[in-house]
Structures are given as structure tokens and as C-alpha cells.
Short mmCIF file of C-alpha atoms in Angstrom, two decimals:
data_model
loop_
_atom_site.label_atom_id
_atom_site.label_comp_id
_atom_site.label_asym_id
_atom_site.label_seq_id
_atom_site.Cartn_x
_atom_site.Cartn_y
_atom_site.Cartn_z
CA MET T 197 -3.45 1.10 -5.99
CA SER T 198 -0.90 -0.61 -6.06
CA SER T 199 3.24 0.09 -5.24
CA GLY T 200 6.32 -2.46 -5.00
CA CYS T 201 5.92 -5.88 -5.75
CA ALA T 202 2.18 -5.79 -6.68
CA VAL T 203 3.28 -2.38 -9.54
CA PHE T 204 2.44 -4.87 -12.17
CA ALA T 205 -0.98 -5.93 -11.38
CA TYR T 206 -2.39 -3.96 -13.55
CA ARG T 207 -1.20 -6.57 -15.98
CA TYR T 208 -3.65 -9.13 -14.53
CA LEU T 209 -6.86 -7.88 -13.73
CA ASP T 210 -9.17 -5.91 -16.11
CA ILE T 211 -10.18 -2.64 -13.47
CA ASP T 212 -8.97 0.59 -12.73
CA TRP T 213 -5.38 1.12 -11.41
CA GLN T 214 -4.34 3.99 -9.89
CA GLU T 215 -0.32 3.46 -8.75
CA ALA T 216 0.80 5.22 -5.92
CA PRO T 217 4.13 5.85 -4.71
CA HIS T 218 5.61 3.52 -2.24
CA GLY T 219 3.74 3.78 1.03
CA ARG T 220 1.12 6.18 -0.32
CA ALA T 221 -1.67 4.51 -1.28
CA PRO T 222 -4.15 4.17 1.92
CA ALA T 223 -3.79 7.92 1.98
CA VAL T 224 -4.12 8.06 -1.69
CA ALA T 225 -7.06 5.38 -1.75
CA THR T 226 -8.48 7.51 0.79
CA GLY T 227 -9.28 10.80 -1.73
CA ILE T 228 -10.83 8.62 -4.72
CA LYS T 229 -12.74 6.32 -2.19
CA ARG T 230 -13.82 10.19 -0.75
CA MET T 231 -14.44 11.21 -4.15
CA TRP T 232 -16.51 8.89 -5.97
CA ASN T 233 -17.89 6.77 -2.82
CA ASP T 234 -20.04 4.62 -4.49
CA ARG T 235 -16.43 2.97 -5.91
CA LEU T 236 -14.68 -0.04 -4.54
CA VAL T 237 -11.70 1.21 -3.54
CA PHE T 238 -8.58 -1.40 -1.90
CA THR T 239 -5.08 -1.56 -2.14
CA TYR T 240 -2.76 -4.07 -2.95
CA GLN T 241 0.56 -3.60 -0.98
CA GLY T 242 3.09 -5.72 0.30
CA ASP T 243 4.85 -5.05 3.76
CA GLY T 244 8.12 -3.41 2.99
CA ASP T 245 5.60 -1.28 1.56
CA LEU T 246 2.90 -1.23 3.93
CA ALA T 247 4.54 -1.59 7.47
CA CYS T 248 7.69 0.05 6.89
CA ILE T 249 7.40 2.96 4.72
CA GLY T 250 3.45 3.58 4.69
CA THR T 251 3.20 3.18 8.78
CA CYS T 252 1.79 6.07 9.49
CA GLU T 253 -0.51 6.39 6.29
CA ALA T 254 -1.84 2.91 7.11
CA ILE T 255 -2.92 3.13 10.28
CA HIS T 256 -4.52 7.00 9.86
CA ALA T 257 -6.71 5.83 7.27
CA LEU T 258 -7.76 2.52 9.25
CA ASN T 259 -8.51 5.19 11.77
CA ARG T 260 -10.51 7.23 10.46
CA GLY T 261 -12.80 4.41 8.75
CA GLU T 262 -12.02 5.36 5.82
CA ASN T 263 -14.42 2.55 3.60
CA ILE T 264 -11.65 1.21 1.98
CA THR T 265 -9.75 -2.37 2.11
CA ILE T 266 -6.31 -3.04 2.47
CA ILE T 267 -4.56 -6.32 1.13
CA PHE T 268 -1.47 -6.52 2.72
CA VAL T 269 1.14 -8.94 1.39
CA ASN T 270 3.27 -10.67 4.31
CA ASN T 271 6.63 -11.46 3.50
CA ALA T 272 8.67 -10.56 5.55
CA ILE T 273 10.91 -9.33 3.75
CA TYR T 274 11.50 -6.39 0.83
CA GLY T 275 10.95 -8.90 -1.90
CA MET T 276 11.29 -6.52 -4.48
CA THR T 277 14.47 -4.71 -3.53
CA GLY T 278 16.67 -7.11 -2.44
CA GLY T 279 15.60 -9.13 0.20
CA GLN T 280 16.78 -6.75 3.27
CA MET T 281 14.69 -6.69 6.79
CA SER T 282 11.53 -5.73 6.73
CA ALA T 283 9.42 -4.02 9.79
CA THR T 284 7.61 -7.20 9.64
CA THR T 285 10.81 -9.51 9.87
CA LEU T 286 10.84 -12.60 12.23
CA LEU T 287 13.46 -12.46 14.80
CA ASP T 288 16.74 -14.67 13.64
CA GLN T 289 14.98 -14.46 10.25
CA PRO T 290 18.01 -13.62 7.74
CA THR T 291 18.18 -11.07 5.07
CA ALA T 292 20.35 -9.62 3.18
CA THR T 293 20.95 -6.31 4.66
CA CYS T 294 20.67 -8.34 8.38
CA PRO T 295 22.85 -11.87 7.66
CA SER T 296 22.65 -12.79 11.20
CA GLY T 297 18.94 -11.71 11.53
CA ARG T 298 16.97 -9.50 13.53
CA ILE T 299 18.10 -8.99 16.62
CA PRO T 300 16.31 -7.20 19.43
CA ASP T 301 18.04 -5.36 20.60
CA LEU T 302 19.86 -4.15 18.43
CA HIS T 303 16.44 -3.85 15.13
CA GLY T 304 13.73 -3.59 17.59
CA TYR T 305 10.47 -6.60 17.17
CA PRO T 306 8.72 -7.61 14.31
CA LEU T 307 5.50 -5.31 14.04
CA ASP T 308 1.80 -6.84 14.03
CA LEU T 309 0.72 -4.14 11.98
CA THR T 310 -2.43 -6.48 11.70
CA ASP T 311 -3.27 -7.00 15.44
CA LEU T 312 -2.69 -3.05 15.70
CA ALA T 313 -5.27 -2.45 13.09
CA SER T 314 -7.81 -5.04 15.01
CA ARG T 315 -7.78 -2.30 18.08
CA LEU T 316 -8.65 0.81 15.92
CA GLU T 317 -11.97 2.56 16.57
CA GLY T 318 -11.74 2.77 12.39
CA THR T 319 -11.38 -0.86 11.34
CA CYS T 320 -14.58 -3.29 10.88
CA TYR T 321 -13.27 -6.17 9.79
CA VAL T 322 -9.54 -7.48 10.57
CA THR T 323 -8.06 -10.94 9.47
CA ARG T 324 -5.02 -12.76 9.02
CA GLN T 325 -5.04 -15.66 6.27
CA SER T 326 -2.62 -17.40 3.38
CA VAL T 327 -2.61 -18.90 0.13
CA ASP T 328 -0.26 -21.79 1.21
CA THR T 329 -2.99 -24.80 0.10
CA VAL T 330 -5.98 -24.59 -0.97
CA PRO T 331 -8.32 -24.46 1.78
CA ALA T 332 -6.38 -21.48 2.28
CA ILE T 333 -6.98 -20.52 -1.01
CA HIS T 334 -10.10 -19.98 -0.34
CA LYS T 335 -10.87 -19.11 3.29
CA THR T 336 -8.35 -16.20 1.41
CA LYS T 337 -11.28 -15.28 -1.26
CA ARG T 338 -13.51 -15.44 1.29
CA ALA T 339 -12.06 -12.19 3.72
CA ILE T 340 -11.29 -10.55 0.84
CA ARG T 341 -14.82 -10.84 -0.39
CA LYS T 342 -16.45 -9.93 2.92
CA ALA T 343 -13.48 -7.05 3.23
CA PHE T 344 -15.16 -5.63 -0.16
CA GLU T 345 -18.77 -6.29 1.08
CA ALA T 346 -18.36 -3.91 4.24
CA SER T 347 -16.32 -1.65 2.48
CA MET T 348 -19.06 -1.11 0.10
CA ALA T 349 -21.46 -1.13 2.68
CA GLY T 350 -20.12 1.83 4.71
CA LYS T 351 -19.12 -0.14 7.83
CA GLY T 352 -15.36 0.95 7.72
CA SER T 353 -12.24 -0.21 7.23
CA SER T 354 -10.96 -3.61 6.37
CA LEU T 355 -7.44 -5.36 6.95
CA VAL T 356 -7.20 -8.27 5.04
CA GLU T 357 -3.73 -9.80 6.14
CA ILE T 358 -1.67 -12.56 3.20
CA VAL T 359 1.39 -14.05 4.97
CA SER T 360 3.22 -15.66 2.22
CA THR T 361 6.63 -16.56 0.78
CA CYS T 362 9.46 -15.28 -1.04
CA SER T 363 11.26 -17.48 -2.65
CA SER T 364 13.88 -15.41 -3.77
CA GLY T 365 14.82 -13.60 -0.87
CA TRP T 366 14.12 -15.52 1.07
CA LYS T 367 17.13 -18.14 -1.25
CA MET T 368 14.56 -21.17 -1.07
CA THR T 369 13.38 -23.43 -2.89
CA PRO T 370 9.11 -22.82 -3.47
CA VAL T 371 8.47 -25.99 -1.93
CA ASP T 372 11.27 -25.07 0.74
CA ALA T 373 9.90 -21.61 1.50
CA ASN T 374 6.27 -23.04 1.73
CA LYS T 375 7.55 -24.99 4.72
CA TRP T 376 9.63 -22.18 6.18
CA MET T 377 6.32 -19.77 6.34
CA GLN T 378 4.43 -23.17 7.39
CA ASP T 379 6.57 -23.86 10.18
CA ASN T 380 8.41 -20.38 11.43
CA MET T 381 5.61 -17.47 10.45
CA PHE T 382 2.22 -18.27 11.80
CA ASP T 383 3.72 -19.03 14.21
CA TYR T 384 4.02 -14.93 15.28
CA TYR T 385 1.74 -14.48 12.33
CA SER T 386 -0.67 -16.94 13.49
CA LYS T 387 -4.00 -17.39 11.17
CA GLY T 388 -7.66 -16.11 11.50
CA ASP T 389 -9.94 -13.35 11.97
CA LEU T 390 -8.72 -10.67 14.85
CA LYS T 391 -12.06 -8.35 14.53
CA ASP T 392 -15.06 -8.66 12.81
CA THR T 393 -18.32 -6.16 13.58
CA THR T 394 -19.79 -6.30 10.32
CA LYS T 395 -22.47 -8.46 10.93
CA GLY T 396 -24.47 -5.55 13.33
#
């Protein structure tokens, strides 16, 4: 299940895919999982798709405890459509549509959807990871596997946030974008498991 920046994922993974309108992937994934409960069903969404357009669908699917995994790539902007501000854009972070940066009195505060998801009764595993170093990639892979296993075991909803960069949207080189993410995003979006009830 993908849309937005992830729309070409079907070219890289040899699995069954279903594209959904922006923001609607958790709703479509819910229908698929309820029809074919023996299948592994996950969504792959960016922050513009998930935390802006699809906030309602994501929150309600997670709260219902649908046995799906949501993989949430957070680069703090709408990367696909020109780098405009998203719900996860940090304070003072400039974007294409907000060159002076997010101002709380005018735009509100960054939305920490993963923290919110960890407080919902229907979630069993909620984690925030990154892919900025090889060890971080290994941790992220283990987190995704754990989420998939929890989904297949019928333990509830899982959310794996991956804090990421967008070199083109941030107007930085890949090296500079990686450093900016490490210096700025990890302070607000701290990494690690926020909830894990899969052991019980």
C-alpha cells in the first residue's frame, strides 16, 4: 500500500501492491487485512501523506488495533511536490511554502504522530528509527520485522517511523542533509521504542 514519494516502490519489491489515494492507505489496508487475514499487510507513507492528508485514517486504524503495520517516513516536508511545509516540519525550519520557517503562533507546532500513536489502545508496537548509518539501518530492519511479526500474530497495530532526509526538498547535498537531520530532527523526534506490548 503506497502513495506519494513511495508510489514507485512496486518497481523495487516483488510483492503484491495496491496504490491508494493520498492519505487513504490505512483505510485500504484495513479492508485488505480484514478480507485476507492470513496476509501480511503494511502501508509505506511519507509525512505529507500520513501526518497531513491521512491523519484521520492513520489514527483510527491504529486506534482500532487493525493487524497492519504502518511504515512512516518522516522527512519533515512534502518531498514529492516541491518541499512545502508538512505537519512534521520543525520550528524555524524553512520550506518552499514557508521560507521564514514554521512559526508556532501562525502555523502551530510540529505533530509528533508517533508519540500520539503510542498512547492508543490499539497499538502494540510503536517505534522511531532512522537510516543515517549502517547500525541505524540494521536497527530499522529489526524494527520492521518485529512489527510484521506482531501483525501476523494478531497483536494489533504497529507503527514504524523512519526519520529521514530530503536532499532536494531541503536544498542540501546528501551529506549536509544527513548531518542536518542528525543535528536537528533527532532532538525533536527522538529515536527508540515508544511502546512494545508484543512480548505478552
